[in-house]
């Protein structure tokens, strides 16, 4: 192996690479049905939307009751935790007692799932109810549990943010998109002038960019935030200039763009 | 299906559920080798650590060149983007021209991978080099591309944050853990007093909690931040009190804990 590039460290693969740095992960609570009929809940951090259709998967140890339950019972639930739900998560992770129960689970507020036989954890922000599609073994000792989503529900706020109702979350998102669109537009015009009307870098045709800005303006009208839209946010433009210059350097164009 | 709980909206499953809300996702750039030998790069947002060992997977359309390349060539690279790498991502997502090339790729700064035959995108914060383990079809029309990690590298800062060197990221993380440990400790003592010395809620034995606090104090010494450690952050304690009360209500204990 060559020496690493400056500023880059080669990682040691005799260890799991995941132990060598911090990263973020979603924290979900998976609900399953114990053999004796009680609800089981366990935290998992390796969950993923599996494609653009209604599939969800998570990585699980085959030694965990969760996976055994799901294979036997054929279904599971997923509750997506909020940052303050550390106690509930802690309770769900508690070890089993000698009689094979997890008494801490009784303190977790739940409601019945609507479509599969199972429970959902209250106060979360998103819930999926899944039928087991299959388990995929061979991730070292671990498996991927793949589910088909057969019902889903969400906290009202989560949906409202998508509907771009006049909520601060929607407004912030719009302002962010607007600044990005403005900075890209400024770069595009600038570069096109330098390159005799041809845009040398950005692949998206300029009528698409125009259309994006038109739709953002319409959304801003709906939200009543037009007067907060600023066309050239210098910080954003500078950020993108830096990135363009990286590309220029890479292409052997020595003159920095500014 | 029953009516949804107050504050909860049932989602429409005749659409992909993922179109009904915003969520966060990692943005990676997958590198592969085109049939003619040039490097291909494409953005993906459905990537996941696959277990605690050295596996990584991402969801891909079989219609994309990326997946076809990886199956033919047997390997791929993953570069984890930083928030400002929107132009590079845009270039990597550009459509193919009539001659089947993506000219925008030439403007993306890359360096050769160290172990597999491929390229890594410069200025990212983490890079994986993978051999194809297998593709798993049947996620609707999509597939999961599963790789065994055979080399990995990271930006120096990412590693330094783990080593808890005197960086603000390490300090912030430590302060956060310390506040959580303090709030849990306060709750634990309080509840144990109410329940005649027995801790009714938190499963982790109290010597483990003590050990956590001891290790955090040692880390704080190393970082030189001991004087910023506050034992009882009232906001955290209140947050956890709320959560405990949810559990109490659920258990039928009407007296709120405060
Ligand atoms: C924060 C956190 C994240 C976890 N993530 C996973 C995971 O992604 N996959 C897994 O198999 N176990 C994970 N675990 C461990 C199990 O969920 C845990 O051991 C649980 O008690 C197993 O319970 P069960 O035997 O009832 O299934 C995690 C635990 C915690 C505390
Ligand atoms: C932000 C973003 C995220 C994307 N995420 C994915 C993904 O998770 N899976 C996928 O198959 N395609 C994804 N795509 C689309 C493809 O990567 C894109 O169409 C690419 O041009 C395909 O190129 P290729 O034919 O060279 O593989 C994403 C595109 C963008 C812009």
Coordinates of C-alpha atoms and ligand atoms in Angstrom, one line a residue:
Chain A
X1 CA 0.0 0.0 0.0
X2 CA 1.3 3.5 -0.9
X3 CA 1.8 6.1 1.7
X4 CA -1.3 8.0 2.4
X5 CA -1.9 11.5 0.8
X6 CA -1.2 14.4 3.2
X7 CA -4.1 15.0 5.5
X8 CA -5.2 11.4 5.0
X9 CA -4.7 8.5 7.3
X10 CA -4.8 4.8 6.2
X11 CA -7.1 2.8 8.5
X12 CA -6.2 -0.5 10.0
X13 CA -8.3 -3.3 8.5
X14 CA -7.3 -6.0 11.0
X15 CA -9.9 -4.2 13.2
X16 CA -13.5 -3.4 12.2
X17 CA -13.0 -0.1 10.4
X18 CA -16.1 1.3 12.2
X19 CA -14.3 1.3 15.5
X20 CA -11.7 3.8 14.2
X21 CA -13.9 6.9 13.9
X22 CA -17.2 8.5 15.0
X23 CA -20.0 8.7 12.5
X24 CA -23.7 9.4 12.8
X25 CA -26.4 6.7 12.5
X26 CA -30.2 6.7 12.8
X27 CA -31.4 5.1 16.1
X28 CA -34.5 2.9 15.6
X29 CA -36.4 0.7 18.0
X30 CA -37.4 -2.7 16.4
X31 CA -40.5 -4.3 17.8
X32 CA -41.0 -8.1 17.6
X33 CA -43.1 -10.8 19.2
X34 CA -41.5 -13.1 21.8
X35 CA -42.4 -16.9 21.7
X36 CA -44.6 -16.4 24.8
X37 CA -46.6 -13.6 23.1
X38 CA -45.2 -10.6 24.8
X39 CA -43.8 -7.6 22.8
X40 CA -40.0 -7.3 22.5
X41 CA -38.3 -4.0 21.7
X42 CA -34.6 -3.6 20.9
X43 CA -32.5 -0.6 19.6
X44 CA -30.7 -0.8 16.3
X45 CA -28.5 1.8 14.6
X46 CA -27.9 0.1 11.2
X47 CA -31.2 0.7 9.5
X48 CA -31.7 1.9 5.9
X49 CA -34.4 2.8 3.4
X50 CA -34.0 0.0 0.9
X51 CA -34.6 1.6 -2.5
X52 CA -37.3 4.0 -3.6
X53 CA -40.1 1.6 -3.0
X54 CA -41.6 0.4 0.3
X55 CA -38.8 -1.7 1.7
X56 CA -36.8 -1.2 4.9
X57 CA -33.8 -3.2 6.2
X58 CA -31.6 -3.3 9.3
X59 CA -28.5 -5.3 10.3
X60 CA -29.0 -7.7 13.2
X61 CA -27.1 -10.3 15.1
X62 CA -28.7 -13.8 14.6
X63 CA -28.1 -14.3 18.3
X64 CA -30.5 -11.6 19.3
X65 CA -34.0 -12.5 20.2
X66 CA -35.2 -9.8 17.7
X67 CA -34.1 -11.7 14.6
X68 CA -35.3 -15.1 15.9
X69 CA -38.7 -13.6 16.7
X70 CA -39.0 -12.0 13.3
X71 CA -38.1 -15.2 11.5
X72 CA -40.7 -17.1 13.5
X73 CA -43.4 -14.5 13.5
X74 CA -42.9 -13.1 10.0
X75 CA -43.3 -9.4 10.8
X76 CA -41.7 -6.5 12.8
X77 CA -42.2 -2.8 13.5
X78 CA -39.8 0.1 13.4
X79 CA -40.1 3.2 15.6
X80 CA -37.7 6.1 14.8
X81 CA -36.5 7.7 18.0
X82 CA -36.2 11.4 18.9
X83 CA -33.0 12.7 20.5
X84 CA -34.5 12.8 24.0
X85 CA -35.6 9.2 24.0
X86 CA -32.4 7.9 25.6
X87 CA -34.1 6.3 28.6
X88 CA -36.5 4.4 26.4
X89 CA -33.6 3.2 24.3
X90 CA -31.6 2.3 27.4
X91 CA -34.6 0.2 28.7
X92 CA -34.9 -1.5 25.3
X93 CA -31.2 -2.5 25.4
X94 CA -31.4 -4.0 28.9
X95 CA -30.1 -7.5 29.2
X96 CA -32.6 -10.4 29.7
X97 CA -33.1 -11.7 33.3
X98 CA -32.6 -15.4 34.2
X99 CA -36.2 -16.1 33.4
X100 CA -35.5 -14.8 29.9
X101 CA -37.7 -11.7 30.3
X102 CA -36.7 -8.0 29.9
X103 CA -38.8 -6.4 32.7
X104 CA -37.7 -2.8 31.7
X105 CA -39.8 -3.1 28.6
X106 CA -42.9 -2.7 30.7
X107 CA -42.0 0.9 31.3
X108 CA -41.9 1.7 27.6
X109 CA -45.1 3.5 26.4
X110 CA -46.4 1.7 23.3
X111 CA -49.5 1.4 21.2
X112 CA -50.7 -1.5 19.1
X113 CA -49.5 -1.5 15.4
X114 CA -52.4 -1.0 13.0
X115 CA -51.7 -3.8 10.4
X116 CA -49.1 -6.3 11.7
X117 CA -49.4 -8.0 15.1
X118 CA -47.0 -5.9 17.2
X119 CA -46.4 -2.6 19.1
X120 CA -45.2 0.8 18.2
X121 CA -43.2 3.0 20.7
X122 CA -45.0 6.2 21.6
X123 CA -43.5 9.7 21.1
X124 CA -41.3 8.7 18.2
X125 CA -41.5 10.6 14.9
X126 CA -42.0 7.8 12.3
X127 CA -43.3 4.3 12.4
X128 CA -43.1 1.4 9.9
X129 CA -44.9 -1.9 10.1
X130 CA -43.2 -4.6 8.0
X131 CA -43.7 -8.1 6.8
X132 CA -40.5 -10.1 6.7
X133 CA -39.3 -10.3 3.1
X134 CA -36.2 -12.4 3.9
X135 CA -33.0 -12.4 5.9
X136 CA -29.7 -12.2 4.2
X137 CA -26.8 -13.8 6.0
X138 CA -23.1 -13.6 5.5
X139 CA -22.2 -10.1 6.7
X140 CA -19.6 -11.7 8.8
X141 CA -21.6 -13.2 11.6
X142 CA -24.5 -10.7 11.0
X143 CA -27.6 -10.6 8.9
X144 CA -29.7 -8.1 7.1
X145 CA -33.4 -8.3 8.0
X146 CA -35.3 -7.1 5.0
X147 CA -39.0 -6.0 5.4
X148 CA -41.8 -5.0 3.0
X149 CA -43.5 -2.0 4.5
X150 CA -47.2 -2.7 4.9
X151 CA -48.3 0.3 7.0
X152 CA -46.6 3.5 8.0
X153 CA -47.4 6.5 10.2
X154 CA -45.6 9.7 11.1
X155 CA -45.8 12.5 13.7
X156 CA -47.9 15.4 12.3
X157 CA -44.9 17.8 12.4
X158 CA -42.9 15.6 10.1
X159 CA -45.6 15.7 7.4
X160 CA -46.2 19.4 7.8
X161 CA -42.6 20.1 7.1
X162 CA -43.0 18.4 3.7
X163 CA -46.2 20.2 2.9
X164 CA -44.2 23.4 3.3
X165 CA -46.7 24.9 5.7
X166 CA -45.7 28.1 7.3
X167 CA -43.4 26.4 9.8
X168 CA -39.9 27.6 10.5
X169 CA -38.5 24.3 9.3
X170 CA -40.0 24.8 5.9
X171 CA -38.8 28.4 5.8
X172 CA -35.2 27.5 6.7
X173 CA -35.1 24.8 4.1
X174 CA -36.4 27.1 1.4
X175 CA -33.9 29.8 2.4
X176 CA -31.1 27.3 2.2
X177 CA -32.2 26.1 -1.3
X178 CA -32.6 29.7 -2.5
X179 CA -29.0 30.6 -1.4
X180 CA -27.7 27.5 -3.2
X181 CA -29.6 28.2 -6.3
X182 CA -28.4 31.9 -6.2
X183 CA -24.8 30.9 -5.8
X184 CA -24.9 28.4 -8.6
X185 CA -26.7 30.9 -10.8
X186 CA -24.0 33.5 -10.1
X187 CA -21.2 31.0 -10.9
X188 CA -23.0 29.8 -14.0
X189 CA -23.3 33.4 -15.5
X190 CA -19.8 34.3 -14.6
X191 CA -18.3 31.2 -16.1
X192 CA -20.4 31.4 -19.2
X193 CA -19.1 35.0 -19.8
X194 CA -15.5 33.7 -19.4
X195 CA -16.1 30.8 -21.8
X196 CA -17.9 32.7 -24.6
X197 CA -21.4 31.8 -23.6
X198 CA -20.7 28.1 -23.0
X199 CA -21.1 26.8 -19.4
X200 CA -18.0 24.7 -19.1
X201 CA -18.7 23.0 -15.8
X202 CA -22.3 22.6 -14.6
X203 CA -24.1 20.0 -16.5
X204 CA -27.7 20.9 -15.6
X205 CA -29.1 22.9 -18.6
X206 CA -29.7 26.5 -17.6
X207 CA -33.5 26.3 -18.3
X208 CA -33.7 23.7 -15.5
X209 CA -31.9 26.1 -13.2
X210 CA -34.4 28.8 -14.1
X211 CA -37.3 26.4 -13.4
X212 CA -35.8 25.6 -10.0
X213 CA -35.7 29.3 -9.1
X214 CA -39.2 29.9 -10.4
X215 CA -40.5 27.0 -8.2
X216 CA -38.6 28.3 -5.1
X217 CA -40.1 31.7 -5.6
X218 CA -43.6 30.2 -5.8
X219 CA -43.0 28.3 -2.6
X220 CA -41.7 31.4 -1.0
X221 CA -44.9 33.2 -1.9
X222 CA -46.9 30.4 -0.3
X223 CA -44.8 30.7 2.9
X224 CA -44.9 34.5 2.9
X225 CA -41.1 34.8 3.1
X226 CA -40.2 36.6 -0.1
X227 CA -38.7 39.6 1.6
X228 CA -36.1 37.3 3.3
X229 CA -34.8 36.0 0.0
X230 CA -31.3 37.5 -0.8
X231 CA -30.0 36.9 -4.2
X232 CA -26.3 36.7 -3.6
X233 CA -25.2 35.3 -0.4
X234 CA -21.5 36.0 -0.5
X235 CA -20.6 33.1 1.8
X236 CA -22.3 30.6 -0.5
X237 CA -20.8 32.1 -3.6
X238 CA -17.3 31.9 -2.0
X239 CA -17.9 28.3 -1.0
X240 CA -18.7 27.3 -4.5
X241 CA -15.9 29.4 -6.0
X242 CA -13.5 27.3 -3.9
X243 CA -15.0 24.1 -5.2
X244 CA -14.8 25.4 -8.8
X245 CA -11.2 26.3 -8.3
X246 CA -10.4 22.8 -7.1
X247 CA -11.9 21.4 -10.3
X248 CA -10.0 24.0 -12.4
X249 CA -6.7 23.1 -10.7
X250 CA -7.4 19.5 -11.4
X251 CA -8.1 20.2 -15.0
X252 CA -4.8 22.1 -15.3
X253 CA -6.4 25.5 -15.6
X254 CA -4.0 27.5 -13.5
X255 CA -5.7 30.9 -13.5
X256 CA -7.9 30.8 -10.3
X257 CA -11.6 31.8 -10.9
X258 CA -12.8 34.6 -8.6
Chain B
X1 CA -56.9 0.3 9.5
X2 CA -57.9 2.1 12.7
X3 CA -57.9 5.9 12.9
X4 CA -54.5 7.3 13.7
X5 CA -53.6 8.4 17.2
X6 CA -53.8 12.2 17.9
X7 CA -50.7 13.9 16.5
X8 CA -50.0 10.9 14.2
X9 CA -50.8 10.7 10.5
X10 CA -51.2 7.4 8.6
X11 CA -49.2 7.5 5.4
X12 CA -50.4 6.4 2.0
X13 CA -48.7 3.2 0.9
X14 CA -49.9 3.3 -2.7
X15 CA -47.0 5.8 -3.1
X16 CA -43.4 5.1 -2.0
X17 CA -43.5 6.1 1.7
X18 CA -40.2 7.9 1.2
X19 CA -41.8 10.6 -0.9
X20 CA -44.1 11.7 2.0
X21 CA -41.5 13.2 4.4
X22 CA -38.0 14.7 4.5
X23 CA -35.3 12.7 6.2
X24 CA -31.6 12.8 6.3
X25 CA -29.3 10.4 4.5
X26 CA -25.5 10.1 3.9
X27 CA -24.3 11.3 0.5
X28 CA -21.6 9.1 -0.9
X29 CA -19.8 9.1 -4.3
X30 CA -19.4 5.6 -5.7
X31 CA -16.5 5.0 -8.0
X32 CA -16.5 2.3 -10.6
X33 CA -14.6 1.4 -13.9
X34 CA -16.4 1.9 -17.2
X35 CA -16.0 -0.8 -19.9
X36 CA -13.6 1.5 -21.9
X37 CA -11.4 1.8 -18.8
X38 CA -12.2 5.4 -17.6
X39 CA -13.3 6.1 -14.1
X40 CA -17.1 6.5 -13.4
X41 CA -18.4 8.4 -10.3
X42 CA -22.1 8.6 -9.2
X43 CA -23.8 10.0 -6.1
X44 CA -25.8 7.6 -3.9
X45 CA -27.8 8.4 -0.7
X46 CA -28.7 4.9 0.4
X47 CA -25.5 3.6 1.8
X48 CA -25.0 1.7 5.1
X49 CA -22.4 0.1 7.3
X50 CA -23.3 -3.6 7.0
X51 CA -22.7 -5.0 10.5
X52 CA -19.8 -4.5 12.9
X53 CA -17.2 -6.1 10.5
X54 CA -15.7 -4.7 7.3
X55 CA -18.8 -4.7 5.0
X56 CA -20.5 -1.8 3.3
X57 CA -23.6 -1.8 1.1
X58 CA -25.6 0.7 -1.0
X59 CA -28.9 0.5 -2.9
X60 CA -28.6 1.0 -6.7
X61 CA -30.7 0.8 -9.8
X62 CA -29.5 -2.1 -12.1
X63 CA -30.0 0.4 -14.9
X64 CA -27.2 2.5 -13.7
X65 CA -23.8 2.1 -15.2
X66 CA -22.4 2.0 -11.7
X67 CA -24.0 -1.4 -10.9
X68 CA -23.1 -2.9 -14.3
X69 CA -19.5 -1.7 -13.9
X70 CA -19.2 -3.2 -10.4
X71 CA -20.6 -6.6 -11.5
X72 CA -18.2 -6.7 -14.5
X73 CA -15.1 -5.4 -12.7
X74 CA -15.6 -6.9 -9.2
X75 CA -14.8 -3.8 -7.1
X76 CA -15.8 -0.2 -6.3
X77 CA -14.8 2.7 -4.1
X78 CA -16.9 4.9 -1.8
X79 CA -16.0 8.6 -1.0
X80 CA -18.0 10.2 1.8
X81 CA -18.8 13.9 0.8
X82 CA -18.6 17.0 3.0
X83 CA -21.6 19.4 3.0
X84 CA -19.9 21.9 0.6
X85 CA -19.2 19.3 -2.1
X86 CA -22.4 20.1 -4.0
X87 CA -20.7 20.9 -7.3
X88 CA -18.7 17.7 -7.4
X89 CA -21.9 15.8 -6.6
X90 CA -23.8 17.7 -9.3
X91 CA -21.0 16.8 -11.8
X92 CA -21.1 13.1 -10.8
X93 CA -24.9 13.1 -11.3
X94 CA -24.7 14.6 -14.8
X95 CA -26.5 12.6 -17.6
X96 CA -24.4 10.7 -20.2
X97 CA -23.9 12.3 -23.6
X98 CA -24.8 10.6 -26.8
X99 CA -21.3 9.1 -27.0
X100 CA -22.1 7.5 -23.6
X101 CA -19.5 9.6 -21.7
X102 CA -20.0 11.9 -18.7
X103 CA -17.5 14.8 -19.6
X104 CA -18.3 16.6 -16.3
X105 CA -16.4 13.8 -14.5
X106 CA -13.1 15.2 -15.8
X107 CA -13.5 18.2 -13.5
X108 CA -13.7 16.1 -10.4
X109 CA -10.4 16.0 -8.5
X110 CA -9.5 12.4 -7.8
X111 CA -6.5 10.2 -6.7
X112 CA -5.9 6.6 -7.4
X113 CA -7.3 4.0 -4.9
X114 CA -4.5 2.2 -3.0
X115 CA -5.7 -1.4 -3.3
X116 CA -8.5 -1.8 -5.8
X117 CA -8.3 -0.6 -9.4
X118 CA -10.3 2.7 -9.1
X119 CA -10.3 6.3 -8.0
X120 CA -11.1 8.2 -4.8
X121 CA -12.7 11.7 -4.8
X122 CA -10.4 14.3 -3.2
X123 CA -11.5 16.5 -0.3
X124 CA -13.9 14.0 1.1
X125 CA -13.6 12.8 4.7
X126 CA -13.7 9.0 4.5
X127 CA -12.9 6.5 1.7
X128 CA -13.6 2.8 1.4
X129 CA -12.2 0.5 -1.2
X130 CA -14.4 -2.6 -1.7
X131 CA -14.4 -5.9 -3.5
X132 CA -17.9 -6.9 -4.6
X133 CA -19.2 -9.6 -2.3
X134 CA -22.6 -9.9 -4.1
X135 CA -25.6 -8.0 -5.4
X136 CA -28.9 -8.7 -3.8
X137 CA -31.9 -8.1 -6.1
X138 CA -35.6 -7.9 -5.3
X139 CA -35.9 -4.5 -3.6
X140 CA -38.7 -3.7 -6.0
X141 CA -36.7 -2.9 -9.1
X142 CA -33.6 -2.0 -7.1
X143 CA -30.6 -4.0 -5.8
X144 CA -28.3 -3.9 -2.8
X145 CA -24.6 -3.9 -3.8
X146 CA -22.7 -5.5 -1.0
X147 CA -18.9 -5.0 -0.7
X148 CA -16.1 -6.3 1.5
X149 CA -13.9 -3.4 2.6
X150 CA -10.3 -4.2 1.6
X151 CA -8.8 -0.8 2.3
X152 CA -10.0 2.4 4.0
X153 CA -8.6 5.9 4.7
X154 CA -9.9 9.0 6.5
X155 CA -9.2 12.7 6.7
X156 CA -6.9 13.3 9.7
X157 CA -9.5 15.4 11.5
X158 CA -12.0 12.5 11.5
X159 CA -9.5 10.3 13.3
X160 CA -8.3 13.0 15.7
X161 CA -11.9 13.5 16.9
X162 CA -11.9 9.8 18.0
X163 CA -8.5 10.0 19.7
X164 CA -10.1 12.8 21.8
X165 CA -7.2 15.1 21.0
X166 CA -7.7 18.7 22.2
X167 CA -10.2 19.5 19.4
X168 CA -13.5 21.3 20.0
X169 CA -15.3 18.3 18.5
X170 CA -13.9 16.0 21.1
X171 CA -14.6 18.5 23.9
X172 CA -18.2 19.0 22.8
X173 CA -18.8 15.3 22.6
X174 CA -17.3 14.8 26.1
X175 CA -19.4 17.6 27.6
X176 CA -22.5 16.1 26.1
X177 CA -21.8 12.7 27.4
X178 CA -21.0 14.2 30.8
X179 CA -24.3 16.0 31.0
X180 CA -26.1 12.8 30.1
X181 CA -24.2 10.8 32.6
X182 CA -24.9 13.4 35.3
X183 CA -28.6 13.6 34.5
X184 CA -29.0 9.8 34.5
X185 CA -27.0 9.6 37.8
X186 CA -29.3 12.3 39.4
X187 CA -32.4 10.4 38.3
X188 CA -31.0 7.1 39.4
X189 CA -30.3 8.3 43.0
X190 CA -33.6 10.1 43.3
X191 CA -35.6 7.1 42.1
X192 CA -33.6 4.6 44.3
X193 CA -34.4 6.8 47.3
X194 CA -38.1 6.7 46.4
X195 CA -38.0 2.9 45.8
X196 CA -36.2 1.9 49.0
X197 CA -32.7 1.6 47.5
X198 CA -33.9 -0.3 44.4
X199 CA -33.5 1.4 41.1
X200 CA -36.9 0.6 39.4
X201 CA -36.2 1.8 35.9
X202 CA -32.6 1.9 34.7
X203 CA -31.3 -1.5 33.9
X204 CA -27.5 -0.6 33.7
X205 CA -26.0 -1.7 37.1
X206 CA -24.9 1.4 39.0
X207 CA -21.2 0.3 39.1
X208 CA -21.2 0.5 35.3
X209 CA -22.6 4.1 35.5
X210 CA -19.8 4.9 38.0
X211 CA -17.2 3.4 35.6
X212 CA -18.6 5.5 32.8
X213 CA -18.2 8.7 34.9
X214 CA -14.7 7.7 35.9
X215 CA -13.7 7.3 32.3
X216 CA -15.3 10.5 31.2
X217 CA -13.4 12.3 34.0
X218 CA -10.1 10.8 32.8
X219 CA -10.8 11.8 29.2
X220 CA -11.6 15.4 30.5
X221 CA -8.2 15.5 32.2
X222 CA -6.5 14.5 29.0
X223 CA -8.5 17.3 27.1
X224 CA -7.9 19.8 29.9
X225 CA -11.6 20.7 30.2
X226 CA -12.4 19.6 33.8
X227 CA -13.5 23.1 34.8
X228 CA -16.2 23.1 32.1
X229 CA -17.8 20.0 33.6
X230 CA -21.0 20.9 35.4
X231 CA -22.6 18.1 37.5
X232 CA -26.3 18.9 37.2
X233 CA -27.4 20.4 33.9
X234 CA -31.0 21.3 34.8
X235 CA -32.1 21.1 31.2
X236 CA -30.9 17.6 30.8
X237 CA -32.4 16.5 34.1
X238 CA -35.7 18.0 33.1
X239 CA -35.6 16.2 29.8
X240 CA -35.1 12.9 31.4
X241 CA -37.7 13.6 34.1
X242 CA -40.2 14.1 31.3
X243 CA -39.3 10.8 29.8
X244 CA -39.4 9.0 33.2
X245 CA -42.9 10.4 33.7
X246 CA -44.1 9.1 30.4
X247 CA -43.0 5.6 31.5
X248 CA -44.6 6.1 34.9
X249 CA -47.9 7.1 33.3
X250 CA -47.7 4.1 31.1
X251 CA -47.1 1.9 34.1
X252 CA -50.2 3.3 35.8
X253 CA -48.1 5.3 38.4
X254 CA -50.1 8.5 38.5
X255 CA -47.9 10.5 40.9
X256 CA -45.6 12.5 38.6
X257 CA -41.9 12.2 39.5
X258 CA -40.1 15.6 39.9
Ligands
LIG1 C1 -27.5 2.3 20.7 C2 -27.6 0.9 20.4 C3 -27.5 0.5 19.0 C4 -27.6 -0.9 18.7 N1 -27.6 -1.3 17.4 C5 -27.7 -2.6 17.0 C6 -27.8 -3.0 15.7 O1 -27.7 -2.1 14.7 N2 -27.9 -4.3 15.4 C7 -28.0 -5.2 16.4 O2 -28.1 -6.4 16.1 N3 -27.9 -4.9 17.7 C8 -27.8 -3.6 18.0 N4 -27.8 -3.2 19.4 C9 -27.8 -4.3 20.4 C10 -29.1 -5.0 20.7 O3 -30.2 -4.3 20.2 C11 -29.3 -5.3 22.1 O4 -28.3 -6.2 22.5 C12 -30.6 -5.9 22.5 O5 -30.7 -6.0 23.9 C13 -31.0 -7.2 21.9 O6 -32.2 -7.6 22.4 P1 -33.0 -8.9 21.9 O7 -32.2 -10.1 22.3 O8 -34.3 -8.8 22.7 O9 -33.2 -8.8 20.4 C14 -27.7 -1.9 19.7 C15 -27.7 -1.5 21.1 C16 -27.7 -0.1 21.4 C17 -27.7 0.3 22.8
LIG2 C1 -28.4 13.4 -4.4 C2 -28.5 12.1 -5.3 C3 -28.6 10.9 -4.7 C4 -28.8 9.7 -5.4 N1 -28.9 8.5 -4.8 C5 -29.0 7.4 -5.5 C6 -29.0 6.1 -4.9 O1 -29.1 6.0 -3.6 N2 -29.1 5.0 -5.6 C7 -29.1 5.1 -7.0 O2 -29.1 4.0 -7.7 N3 -29.0 6.2 -7.7 C8 -28.9 7.4 -6.9 N4 -28.8 8.6 -7.6 C9 -28.9 8.7 -9.1 C10 -27.6 8.2 -9.8 O3 -26.5 8.1 -9.1 C11 -27.4 9.0 -11.1 O4 -28.5 8.9 -11.9 C12 -26.2 8.7 -11.8 O5 -26.1 9.7 -12.9 C13 -26.1 7.3 -12.4 O6 -24.9 7.3 -13.1 P1 -24.3 6.0 -13.8 O7 -25.2 5.5 -14.9 O8 -22.9 6.4 -14.3 O9 -24.2 4.9 -12.7 C14 -28.7 9.8 -6.8 C15 -28.5 11.0 -7.5 C16 -28.4 12.2 -6.7 C17 -28.2 13.5 -7.4

